[in-house]
């Protein structure tokens, strides 16, 4: 249903209905822009919604031909990379394909956790697509196996203390009396799941079960990550209640089965530089290209990738003052690995050339809200303000939406997407987002339409994130905002932020876990 706001305002009705995304000249060109405004207007008029949807259909076809996924380390991702590279080269960009190693993980089939004795019981699983959360879940980077054995509790704290304190499995001494071949039952606490599972495997555990610790907010089914593919035995997380059930009586026998692929693989970033502009004044935009293994990822993040590609192919030949650089990141879904690798590989001098970074991750959610990253922390929610200049970027996006009389809200820099490593380097950052698994508020439903009380994207990280999971209005409006910001900064003599970049703020990226978007590590 068309939002009420659109019915009342003809300018918005036209913006949503038109197939071409064309911006007013005042928006496309800053006050000090190059005289070639005609070229800018021509480029903007050439950026059309059908072009973006064409890229999305291509990504869907790639997924269909490759097992329904475009995850990094799979043929579907390689084909997505080649598609983007081909379009960029045809548009005249200097394209760099940057390989890097990353820890690949996929759960191939649904796990099994059964109590054999003293009571026969089947615990409900969390399927690989995460569509529901059961009583247990296979941990990311778990090994494979089908094991039946005796449960042996290791240094559990039952009942739990009021505050998190359990050191279960954190020291090798915890396993001094452990019987090799038993199944280790551990408790969440003060060290990482990786440390716990490593110690258990070294002690001869045939499988590892990690229960939640038991305090309020720490009692649900654990869905965590082991950090890297160093495990050959099954490792699953369970709720506190299931853990208590398995801990007593002593000698409980269970079956644990996991079916995973966990190994190091190679994936790629794609970096494209335009021919024009000063190489020491880079205006950079990026979007992650990979999906999760469970699905084709057409909203997450085909939407940002396709919109960025359509933008790039139509502005690369403009004689800009500042050089445009666009990036499509690999392995974002496993913890921003592509963007982290890219930024870490830049010298301080190369980092200093990047004057700002604009991030586009999920820009067409079906139950969307128009969200702009809160560069000045005016919402006073979560993370502090971004590096100096991030506030100016937020205002640039706000100007676009305000001129078209489209509502917008802020969204926190929570470290869950590829702006993270750029912010760590002190680079002014911003971007757009339409929501993931979060729930739409009544206020947002009044502003944007859609349904309050439901997820922005009900297919988030699932097989149903297909071409039918795209909201065309959100895609069109955000593509226009992306084009607007790119050209404003491409021609600007006064870019956001100070001339001398400050020392990086406290590391945010280290806090970011997988873009599941937030897999627990401990």
Short mmCIF file of C-alpha atoms in Angstrom, two decimals:
data_model
loop_
_atom_site.label_atom_id
_atom_site.label_comp_id
_atom_site.label_asym_id
_atom_site.label_seq_id
_atom_site.Cartn_x
_atom_site.Cartn_y
_atom_site.Cartn_z
CA UNK A 1 0.00 0.00 0.00
CA UNK A 2 1.25 3.47 -0.88
CA UNK A 3 2.10 5.48 2.27
CA UNK A 4 -0.27 8.30 3.20
CA UNK A 5 2.63 10.76 2.92
CA UNK A 6 2.92 9.96 -0.78
CA UNK A 7 -0.74 10.54 -1.46
CA UNK A 8 -0.56 14.02 0.03
CA UNK A 9 2.53 15.27 -1.71
CA UNK A 10 2.74 15.31 -5.46
CA UNK A 11 6.51 15.75 -5.53
CA UNK A 12 6.94 12.49 -3.61
CA UNK A 13 4.33 10.69 -5.70
CA UNK A 14 6.28 11.65 -8.80
CA UNK A 15 9.60 10.66 -7.25
CA UNK A 16 8.33 7.21 -6.36
CA UNK A 17 6.45 6.53 -9.57
CA UNK A 18 9.03 7.73 -12.07
CA UNK A 19 11.37 5.15 -13.47
CA UNK A 20 14.18 7.70 -13.76
CA UNK A 21 15.81 8.94 -10.58
CA UNK A 22 16.47 12.58 -11.39
CA UNK A 23 17.47 15.13 -8.79
CA UNK A 24 16.91 18.89 -8.79
CA UNK A 25 19.98 20.72 -10.04
CA UNK A 26 20.33 22.50 -6.73
CA UNK A 27 20.79 19.15 -5.03
CA UNK A 28 23.13 17.63 -7.56
CA UNK A 29 25.55 20.55 -7.65
CA UNK A 30 27.22 22.23 -4.67
CA UNK A 31 27.81 25.97 -4.72
CA UNK A 32 31.39 25.63 -5.87
CA UNK A 33 30.73 22.90 -8.43
CA UNK A 34 32.45 22.59 -11.76
CA UNK A 35 30.75 24.50 -14.58
CA UNK A 36 29.84 21.22 -16.30
CA UNK A 37 26.45 21.01 -14.64
CA UNK A 38 24.92 19.77 -17.87
CA UNK A 39 27.09 16.66 -17.74
CA UNK A 40 26.07 16.10 -14.17
CA UNK A 41 22.40 16.42 -14.98
CA UNK A 42 22.75 14.05 -17.92
CA UNK A 43 24.47 11.49 -15.68
CA UNK A 44 21.77 11.79 -13.04
CA UNK A 45 18.97 11.39 -15.57
CA UNK A 46 20.65 8.26 -16.89
CA UNK A 47 20.53 6.56 -13.46
CA UNK A 48 17.21 4.74 -13.69
CA UNK A 49 15.40 2.38 -11.38
CA UNK A 50 15.07 -0.29 -14.11
CA UNK A 51 18.86 -0.30 -14.41
CA UNK A 52 19.24 -1.05 -10.71
CA UNK A 53 16.59 -3.75 -10.91
CA UNK A 54 18.42 -5.21 -13.90
CA UNK A 55 21.51 -5.71 -11.75
CA UNK A 56 19.38 -7.29 -9.04
CA UNK A 57 17.85 -9.70 -11.53
CA UNK A 58 21.36 -10.63 -12.66
CA UNK A 59 22.42 -11.32 -9.07
CA UNK A 60 19.29 -13.44 -8.55
CA UNK A 61 20.10 -15.43 -11.69
CA UNK A 62 23.65 -15.95 -10.44
CA UNK A 63 22.33 -17.30 -7.13
CA UNK A 64 19.81 -19.53 -8.92
CA UNK A 65 22.62 -21.05 -10.96
CA UNK A 66 24.84 -21.62 -7.92
CA UNK A 67 22.85 -23.39 -5.25
CA UNK A 68 20.78 -20.39 -4.19
CA UNK A 69 23.64 -18.43 -2.62
CA UNK A 70 26.24 -15.76 -3.35
CA UNK A 71 28.24 -16.23 -0.14
CA UNK A 72 31.95 -15.44 -0.18
CA UNK A 73 34.04 -18.47 -1.01
CA UNK A 74 31.35 -19.98 -3.26
CA UNK A 75 30.94 -20.04 -7.05
CA UNK A 76 27.98 -17.69 -6.62
CA UNK A 77 30.21 -15.02 -5.14
CA UNK A 78 32.85 -15.49 -7.85
CA UNK A 79 30.17 -15.01 -10.51
CA UNK A 80 28.85 -11.90 -8.71
CA UNK A 81 32.39 -10.51 -8.63
CA UNK A 82 32.86 -11.14 -12.33
CA UNK A 83 29.54 -9.48 -13.15
CA UNK A 84 30.50 -6.31 -11.25
CA UNK A 85 34.01 -6.25 -12.70
CA UNK A 86 32.68 -6.58 -16.25
CA UNK A 87 30.28 -3.66 -15.84
CA UNK A 88 32.95 -1.45 -14.30
CA UNK A 89 35.56 -2.15 -16.96
CA UNK A 90 33.03 -1.43 -19.67
CA UNK A 91 32.35 1.91 -17.96
CA UNK A 92 36.03 2.83 -18.10
CA UNK A 93 37.14 2.33 -14.50
CA UNK A 94 40.52 1.17 -13.31
CA UNK A 95 39.45 -2.01 -11.52
CA UNK A 96 41.43 -3.84 -8.87
CA UNK A 97 40.35 -7.30 -7.73
CA UNK A 98 41.87 -7.79 -4.28
CA UNK A 99 42.12 -11.40 -3.03
CA UNK A 100 42.35 -12.31 0.63
CA UNK A 101 42.06 -15.40 2.80
CA UNK A 102 39.13 -15.76 5.16
CA UNK A 103 37.61 -18.41 7.41
CA UNK A 104 34.65 -19.92 5.51
CA UNK A 105 31.78 -21.60 7.31
CA UNK A 106 28.55 -23.22 6.22
CA UNK A 107 26.12 -25.47 8.06
CA UNK A 108 25.12 -27.97 5.41
CA UNK A 109 22.17 -29.60 7.16
CA UNK A 110 20.22 -29.22 10.39
CA UNK A 111 21.97 -30.45 13.51
CA UNK A 112 20.76 -33.05 15.98
CA UNK A 113 20.81 -33.05 19.79
CA UNK A 114 19.05 -35.96 21.50
CA UNK A 115 19.14 -37.16 25.10
CA UNK A 116 19.41 -40.93 25.02
CA UNK A 117 19.32 -41.62 28.77
CA UNK A 118 18.14 -41.41 31.46
CA UNK A 119 15.25 -39.81 29.55
CA UNK A 120 14.69 -40.00 25.82
CA UNK A 121 14.28 -36.47 24.49
CA UNK A 122 14.80 -34.66 21.20
CA UNK A 123 15.81 -31.01 21.48
CA UNK A 124 14.52 -28.66 18.80
CA UNK A 125 17.23 -27.42 16.40
CA UNK A 126 17.99 -24.02 14.95
CA UNK A 127 18.05 -24.67 11.17
CA UNK A 128 20.94 -23.42 9.02
CA UNK A 129 18.90 -20.50 7.69
CA UNK A 130 18.18 -19.28 11.21
CA UNK A 131 14.49 -18.90 10.39
CA UNK A 132 13.60 -20.07 13.90
CA UNK A 133 15.65 -20.40 17.07
CA UNK A 134 15.41 -23.81 18.68
CA UNK A 135 16.75 -25.19 21.95
CA UNK A 136 20.24 -25.54 20.47
CA UNK A 137 22.27 -24.12 17.59
CA UNK A 138 25.42 -25.20 15.79
CA UNK A 139 28.19 -22.73 16.54
CA UNK A 140 29.92 -20.97 13.65
CA UNK A 141 33.16 -22.85 12.81
CA UNK A 142 32.00 -26.03 14.54
CA UNK A 143 33.48 -29.20 13.17
CA UNK A 144 31.38 -32.04 11.75
CA UNK A 145 30.53 -35.30 13.44
CA UNK A 146 27.91 -37.70 14.74
CA UNK A 147 28.75 -38.55 18.34
CA UNK A 148 26.97 -40.45 21.11
CA UNK A 149 28.59 -40.18 24.51
CA UNK A 150 28.39 -39.39 28.19
CA UNK A 151 27.99 -35.77 29.20
CA UNK A 152 30.68 -34.53 31.57
CA UNK A 153 30.11 -31.14 33.20
CA UNK A 154 33.21 -28.94 33.45
CA UNK A 155 33.42 -26.40 36.28
CA UNK A 156 29.80 -25.23 36.04
CA UNK A 157 28.46 -22.52 38.36
CA UNK A 158 24.94 -23.66 39.32
CA UNK A 159 22.98 -21.73 40.31
CA UNK A 160 24.66 -18.86 38.42
CA UNK A 161 26.01 -15.83 40.24
CA UNK A 162 24.07 -12.55 39.97
CA UNK A 163 26.68 -11.15 37.55
CA UNK A 164 28.54 -13.05 34.77
CA UNK A 165 31.49 -14.81 36.36
CA UNK A 166 31.74 -18.41 35.11
CA UNK A 167 35.22 -19.53 34.09
CA UNK A 168 33.99 -22.94 32.91
CA UNK A 169 36.50 -24.34 30.43
CA UNK A 170 38.64 -21.21 30.40
CA UNK A 171 41.74 -22.94 31.83
CA UNK A 172 43.31 -26.24 30.84
CA UNK A 173 43.27 -27.16 34.53
CA UNK A 174 39.47 -27.35 34.33
CA UNK A 175 39.90 -30.57 32.32
CA UNK A 176 42.34 -32.29 34.69
CA UNK A 177 39.83 -35.08 35.43
CA UNK A 178 38.13 -35.14 32.06
CA UNK A 179 37.52 -38.54 30.45
CA UNK A 180 38.59 -38.59 26.80
CA UNK A 181 35.67 -39.44 24.53
CA UNK A 182 33.07 -37.84 26.76
CA UNK A 183 30.99 -34.86 25.63
CA UNK A 184 32.06 -31.69 27.44
CA UNK A 185 29.30 -29.52 28.93
CA UNK A 186 30.60 -25.98 29.44
CA UNK A 187 29.01 -22.73 30.60
CA UNK A 188 29.12 -19.29 29.03
CA UNK A 189 31.16 -16.82 31.06
CA UNK A 190 34.30 -14.73 31.14
CA UNK A 191 36.33 -16.16 28.24
CA UNK A 192 35.50 -16.73 24.59
CA UNK A 193 33.72 -19.75 23.19
CA UNK A 194 36.85 -20.36 21.13
CA UNK A 195 39.01 -20.76 24.25
CA UNK A 196 36.47 -23.07 25.88
CA UNK A 197 36.09 -25.29 22.82
CA UNK A 198 39.85 -25.35 22.15
CA UNK A 199 40.57 -26.57 25.68
CA UNK A 200 37.80 -29.17 25.49
CA UNK A 201 38.98 -30.53 22.15
CA UNK A 202 42.57 -30.71 23.41
CA UNK A 203 41.34 -32.69 26.44
CA UNK A 204 39.82 -35.31 24.15
CA UNK A 205 36.17 -34.27 24.15
CA UNK A 206 34.25 -35.96 21.33
CA UNK A 207 31.83 -33.01 21.20
CA UNK A 208 31.26 -29.76 23.07
CA UNK A 209 28.00 -28.31 24.40
CA UNK A 210 28.12 -24.73 25.69
CA UNK A 211 25.14 -23.67 27.81
CA UNK A 212 24.13 -20.07 28.47
CA UNK A 213 25.15 -18.77 31.89
CA UNK A 214 21.72 -18.24 33.39
CA UNK A 215 21.41 -14.59 34.42
CA UNK A 216 18.53 -12.49 33.03
CA UNK A 217 19.36 -11.84 29.37
CA UNK A 218 21.85 -14.71 29.36
CA UNK A 219 19.49 -17.67 29.38
CA UNK A 220 18.35 -18.07 25.75
CA UNK A 221 19.81 -20.45 23.17
CA UNK A 222 23.42 -19.54 22.45
CA UNK A 223 24.11 -18.66 18.82
CA UNK A 224 27.82 -17.99 18.85
CA UNK A 225 31.02 -18.14 16.86
CA UNK A 226 34.26 -19.94 17.57
CA UNK A 227 36.20 -17.34 15.60
CA UNK A 228 38.10 -19.56 13.19
CA UNK A 229 37.97 -23.04 11.62
CA UNK A 230 40.21 -24.92 14.04
CA UNK A 231 37.69 -27.48 15.26
CA UNK A 232 37.15 -31.09 14.23
CA UNK A 233 34.44 -31.98 16.78
CA UNK A 234 30.80 -30.82 16.93
CA UNK A 235 30.27 -27.66 19.00
CA UNK A 236 26.74 -26.49 19.80
CA UNK A 237 25.21 -23.82 22.00
CA UNK A 238 22.15 -24.48 24.16
CA UNK A 239 19.87 -22.52 26.44
CA UNK A 240 20.43 -22.42 30.19
CA UNK A 241 17.41 -24.67 30.76
CA UNK A 242 18.73 -27.34 28.38
CA UNK A 243 22.15 -27.10 30.01
CA UNK A 244 20.67 -27.69 33.45
CA UNK A 245 18.78 -30.67 32.04
CA UNK A 246 21.98 -32.21 30.66
CA UNK A 247 24.04 -31.49 33.78
CA UNK A 248 21.90 -33.64 36.07
CA UNK A 249 21.98 -36.47 36.70
CA UNK A 250 25.64 -37.29 36.14
CA UNK A 251 26.14 -39.85 33.40
CA UNK A 252 23.50 -38.45 31.04
CA UNK A 253 24.04 -39.80 27.52
CA UNK A 254 23.36 -37.69 24.44
CA UNK A 255 23.77 -37.77 20.70
CA UNK A 256 25.22 -34.69 18.96
CA UNK A 257 25.35 -34.42 15.18
CA UNK A 258 26.61 -31.50 13.08
CA UNK A 259 27.22 -31.26 9.34
CA UNK A 260 29.42 -28.29 8.47
CA UNK A 261 32.05 -27.00 6.09
CA UNK A 262 34.64 -25.02 8.04
CA UNK A 263 37.90 -24.08 6.32
CA UNK A 264 40.06 -21.23 5.05
CA UNK A 265 39.16 -20.01 1.55
CA UNK A 266 39.99 -17.13 -0.77
CA UNK A 267 37.53 -14.36 -1.59
CA UNK A 268 37.80 -10.91 -3.16
CA UNK A 269 37.13 -7.21 -2.87
CA UNK A 270 36.46 -5.20 -6.04
CA UNK A 271 37.84 -1.64 -6.07
CA UNK A 272 37.13 0.80 -8.92
CA UNK A 273 38.76 4.21 -9.48
CA UNK A 274 37.41 6.79 -11.91
CA UNK A 275 39.77 8.47 -14.40
CA UNK A 276 39.09 12.00 -13.21
CA UNK A 277 39.84 14.04 -10.12
CA UNK A 278 42.65 14.49 -7.64
CA UNK A 279 44.06 11.23 -6.42
CA UNK A 280 44.83 12.74 -3.03
CA UNK A 281 41.15 13.62 -2.52
CA UNK A 282 39.21 10.37 -2.76
CA UNK A 283 35.43 10.26 -2.33
CA UNK A 284 34.65 6.62 -1.57
CA UNK A 285 31.44 4.60 -1.54
CA UNK A 286 31.07 0.94 -0.69
CA UNK A 287 28.66 -1.97 -0.35
CA UNK A 288 29.21 -5.59 0.54
CA UNK A 289 28.65 -7.98 -2.33
CA UNK A 290 28.34 -11.27 -0.45
CA UNK A 291 25.19 -12.95 0.81
CA UNK A 292 24.87 -15.40 3.67
CA UNK A 293 25.03 -19.09 2.67
CA UNK A 294 21.31 -19.52 3.36
CA UNK A 295 20.09 -17.40 0.46
CA UNK A 296 20.75 -15.14 -2.54
CA UNK A 297 20.93 -11.94 -0.48
CA UNK A 298 19.09 -9.68 -2.89
CA UNK A 299 18.22 -7.07 -0.28
CA UNK A 300 21.22 -7.93 1.95
CA UNK A 301 23.14 -6.74 0.16
CA UNK A 302 22.32 -6.98 -3.51
CA UNK A 303 20.35 -3.76 -3.05
CA UNK A 304 23.32 -1.65 -1.99
CA UNK A 305 25.64 -3.37 -4.48
CA UNK A 306 23.27 -2.92 -7.43
CA UNK A 307 22.49 0.72 -6.66
CA UNK A 308 26.19 1.50 -6.26
CA UNK A 309 26.99 -0.27 -9.54
CA UNK A 310 24.32 1.64 -11.46
CA UNK A 311 25.59 4.90 -9.96
CA UNK A 312 29.21 4.10 -10.75
CA UNK A 313 28.60 3.16 -14.37
CA UNK A 314 26.94 6.54 -15.07
CA UNK A 315 29.30 8.94 -13.28
CA UNK A 316 32.73 7.52 -14.04
CA UNK A 317 33.34 9.77 -17.04
CA UNK A 318 32.40 13.02 -15.34
CA UNK A 319 35.33 15.49 -15.04
CA UNK A 320 35.14 15.66 -11.25
CA UNK A 321 37.44 17.68 -8.99
CA UNK A 322 37.91 14.77 -6.61
CA UNK A 323 38.47 11.17 -7.59
CA UNK A 324 35.60 8.74 -7.12
CA UNK A 325 36.41 5.32 -5.71
CA UNK A 326 33.82 2.57 -5.35
CA UNK A 327 34.19 -0.75 -3.53
CA UNK A 328 32.30 -4.04 -3.32
CA UNK A 329 33.38 -5.95 -0.24
CA UNK A 330 33.75 -9.69 0.26
CA UNK A 331 33.12 -11.69 3.45
CA UNK A 332 31.22 -8.92 5.21
CA UNK A 333 28.79 -11.49 6.54
CA UNK A 334 31.54 -13.16 8.57
CA UNK A 335 32.65 -9.98 10.34
CA UNK A 336 33.41 -7.14 7.86
CA UNK A 337 36.46 -9.10 6.72
CA UNK A 338 36.82 -7.53 3.27
CA UNK A 339 36.71 -3.92 4.39
CA UNK A 340 38.93 -4.66 7.39
CA UNK A 341 41.49 -6.29 5.07
CA UNK A 342 41.37 -3.34 2.68
CA UNK A 343 41.83 -0.61 5.28
CA UNK A 344 44.52 -2.56 7.15
CA UNK A 345 46.50 -2.85 3.92
CA UNK A 346 46.61 0.91 3.36
CA UNK A 347 49.55 2.97 4.51
CA UNK A 348 48.86 6.03 6.65
CA UNK A 349 49.43 8.19 3.57
CA UNK A 350 46.96 6.14 1.52
CA UNK A 351 44.37 6.29 4.30
CA UNK A 352 44.76 10.07 4.43
CA UNK A 353 43.82 10.34 0.75
CA UNK A 354 40.35 8.92 1.51
CA UNK A 355 38.47 12.03 2.59
CA UNK A 356 35.18 10.27 3.33
CA UNK A 357 33.49 6.89 3.12
CA UNK A 358 29.79 6.32 2.33
CA UNK A 359 28.30 2.91 3.16
CA UNK A 360 25.22 1.31 1.58
CA UNK A 361 23.97 -1.90 3.20
CA UNK A 362 20.32 -2.96 2.76
CA UNK A 363 18.73 0.05 1.05
CA UNK A 364 15.47 -1.58 -0.12
CA UNK A 365 13.98 -3.48 2.82
CA UNK A 366 10.35 -4.47 2.18
CA UNK A 367 9.07 -2.89 5.44
CA UNK A 368 11.57 -0.06 5.14
CA UNK A 369 12.39 3.04 7.09
CA UNK A 370 14.67 5.68 5.59
CA UNK A 371 17.58 5.65 8.02
CA UNK A 372 20.64 7.93 7.87
CA UNK A 373 23.70 7.09 9.95
CA UNK A 374 23.86 9.39 12.97
CA UNK A 375 27.18 11.12 12.37
CA UNK A 376 26.75 13.75 15.10
CA UNK A 377 25.19 11.45 17.75
CA UNK A 378 22.18 13.74 17.93
CA UNK A 379 20.05 10.69 18.73
CA UNK A 380 22.28 9.98 21.76
CA UNK A 381 21.88 6.25 21.16
CA UNK A 382 24.59 3.61 21.26
CA UNK A 383 27.95 4.55 19.74
CA UNK A 384 29.32 8.11 19.96
CA UNK A 385 29.57 10.50 17.02
CA UNK A 386 31.62 9.45 14.04
CA UNK A 387 35.01 10.97 13.15
CA UNK A 388 34.88 14.76 12.55
CA UNK A 389 33.06 15.39 9.29
CA UNK A 390 30.57 12.53 9.79
CA UNK A 391 28.07 15.11 11.04
CA UNK A 392 28.39 17.00 7.74
CA UNK A 393 27.76 13.81 5.78
CA UNK A 394 24.59 13.16 7.75
CA UNK A 395 23.37 16.68 6.93
CA UNK A 396 24.07 16.17 3.22
CA UNK A 397 21.79 13.14 3.17
CA UNK A 398 19.19 14.97 5.26
CA UNK A 399 19.14 17.82 2.75
CA UNK A 400 18.29 15.40 -0.04
CA UNK A 401 15.37 13.87 1.84
CA UNK A 402 14.16 17.22 3.14
CA UNK A 403 14.16 18.79 -0.33
CA UNK A 404 11.99 15.97 -1.62
CA UNK A 405 9.87 16.19 1.55
CA UNK A 406 10.59 12.60 2.47
CA UNK A 407 10.78 11.71 6.14
CA UNK A 408 13.92 10.19 7.62
CA UNK A 409 15.28 8.98 10.96
CA UNK A 410 18.74 8.42 12.37
CA UNK A 411 20.42 5.05 12.86
CA UNK A 412 23.33 4.26 15.14
CA UNK A 413 26.88 3.48 14.05
CA UNK A 414 26.68 0.11 15.81
CA UNK A 415 29.69 -1.47 14.07
CA UNK A 416 27.67 -3.97 12.06
CA UNK A 417 28.66 -2.87 8.57
CA UNK A 418 31.66 -1.83 6.51
CA UNK A 419 31.93 1.75 7.74
CA UNK A 420 33.58 0.29 10.87
CA UNK A 421 37.22 0.04 9.74
CA UNK A 422 37.05 3.44 8.04
CA UNK A 423 35.80 5.04 11.23
CA UNK A 424 38.59 3.29 13.14
CA UNK A 425 41.03 5.01 10.80
CA UNK A 426 39.47 8.41 11.55
CA UNK A 427 37.81 8.75 8.12
CA UNK A 428 34.52 10.70 8.08
CA UNK A 429 31.75 8.22 7.37
CA UNK A 430 28.04 8.00 6.69
CA UNK A 431 25.48 6.15 4.69
CA UNK A 432 21.97 4.80 4.33
CA UNK A 433 20.08 1.83 5.75
CA UNK A 434 16.46 0.64 5.61
CA UNK A 435 16.49 -1.86 8.47
CA UNK A 436 17.22 -5.54 8.99
CA UNK A 437 15.83 -7.83 11.69
CA UNK A 438 14.82 -4.93 13.94
CA UNK A 439 11.16 -4.13 14.54
CA UNK A 440 9.45 -1.15 12.91
CA UNK A 441 8.02 1.33 15.41
CA UNK A 442 4.53 2.87 15.24
CA UNK A 443 6.17 6.26 14.66
CA UNK A 444 8.09 4.87 11.69
CA UNK A 445 4.96 3.26 10.27
CA UNK A 446 3.21 6.62 10.46
CA UNK A 447 6.12 8.27 8.66
CA UNK A 448 6.96 5.65 6.02
CA UNK A 449 3.96 3.36 5.79
CA UNK A 450 4.38 -0.36 6.22
CA UNK A 451 3.60 -2.40 9.30
CA UNK A 452 4.56 -1.52 12.86
CA UNK A 453 5.58 -4.38 15.11
CA UNK A 454 7.13 -6.38 12.27
CA UNK A 455 10.71 -6.69 11.06
CA UNK A 456 11.99 -4.25 8.46
CA UNK A 457 13.07 -7.32 6.49
CA UNK A 458 11.21 -10.51 7.38
CA UNK A 459 13.53 -12.46 5.05
CA UNK A 460 16.73 -11.19 6.66
CA UNK A 461 19.49 -13.83 6.24
CA UNK A 462 17.01 -16.36 4.85
CA UNK A 463 16.42 -18.16 1.57
CA UNK A 464 13.44 -15.87 0.87
CA UNK A 465 15.71 -12.81 0.43
CA UNK A 466 15.04 -12.89 -3.31
CA UNK A 467 14.16 -10.34 -5.98
CA UNK A 468 10.61 -10.32 -4.57
CA UNK A 469 12.01 -9.04 -1.24
CA UNK A 470 12.81 -5.57 -2.65
CA UNK A 471 10.77 -2.42 -2.05
CA UNK A 472 11.01 -0.44 -5.29
CA UNK A 473 10.26 2.94 -3.76
CA UNK A 474 12.96 2.57 -1.11
CA UNK A 475 15.43 1.41 -3.77
CA UNK A 476 14.66 4.35 -6.06
CA UNK A 477 14.77 7.03 -3.38
CA UNK A 478 17.99 5.73 -1.84
CA UNK A 479 19.69 5.39 -5.21
CA UNK A 480 18.87 9.05 -5.79
CA UNK A 481 20.35 9.95 -2.40
CA UNK A 482 23.48 8.00 -3.24
CA UNK A 483 23.89 9.82 -6.57
CA UNK A 484 23.29 13.17 -4.90
CA UNK A 485 25.94 12.65 -2.23
CA UNK A 486 28.51 11.22 -4.64
CA UNK A 487 28.30 14.22 -6.97
CA UNK A 488 28.15 16.81 -4.20
CA UNK A 489 31.43 15.51 -2.84
CA UNK A 490 32.98 14.71 -6.21
CA UNK A 491 32.86 18.41 -7.12
CA UNK A 492 33.32 20.00 -3.70
CA UNK A 493 36.42 22.00 -2.77
CA UNK A 494 35.51 21.79 0.92
CA UNK A 495 35.12 18.14 1.89
CA UNK A 496 33.85 17.06 5.31
CA UNK A 497 36.18 16.89 8.28
CA UNK A 498 39.39 18.68 9.28
CA UNK A 499 42.28 19.17 6.91
CA UNK A 500 44.52 17.24 9.31
CA UNK A 501 42.95 13.96 10.36
CA UNK A 502 42.94 13.27 14.10
CA UNK A 503 44.22 10.09 15.68
CA UNK A 504 41.75 7.21 15.27
CA UNK A 505 39.09 6.82 17.93
CA UNK A 506 38.73 3.69 20.04
CA UNK A 507 38.48 0.66 17.80
CA UNK A 508 34.87 -0.07 16.86
CA UNK A 509 35.54 -2.79 14.31
CA UNK A 510 37.08 -5.09 16.91
CA UNK A 511 33.69 -5.07 18.62
CA UNK A 512 31.84 -6.01 15.45
CA UNK A 513 30.99 -9.64 15.08
CA UNK A 514 29.51 -11.40 12.09
CA UNK A 515 26.77 -9.51 10.25
CA UNK A 516 24.39 -12.19 11.38
CA UNK A 517 24.58 -9.17 12.40
CA UNK A 518 26.07 -9.83 15.78
CA UNK A 519 27.27 -13.39 16.48
CA UNK A 520 28.37 -13.86 20.10
CA UNK A 521 32.00 -14.70 20.79
CA UNK A 522 31.73 -15.13 24.56
#
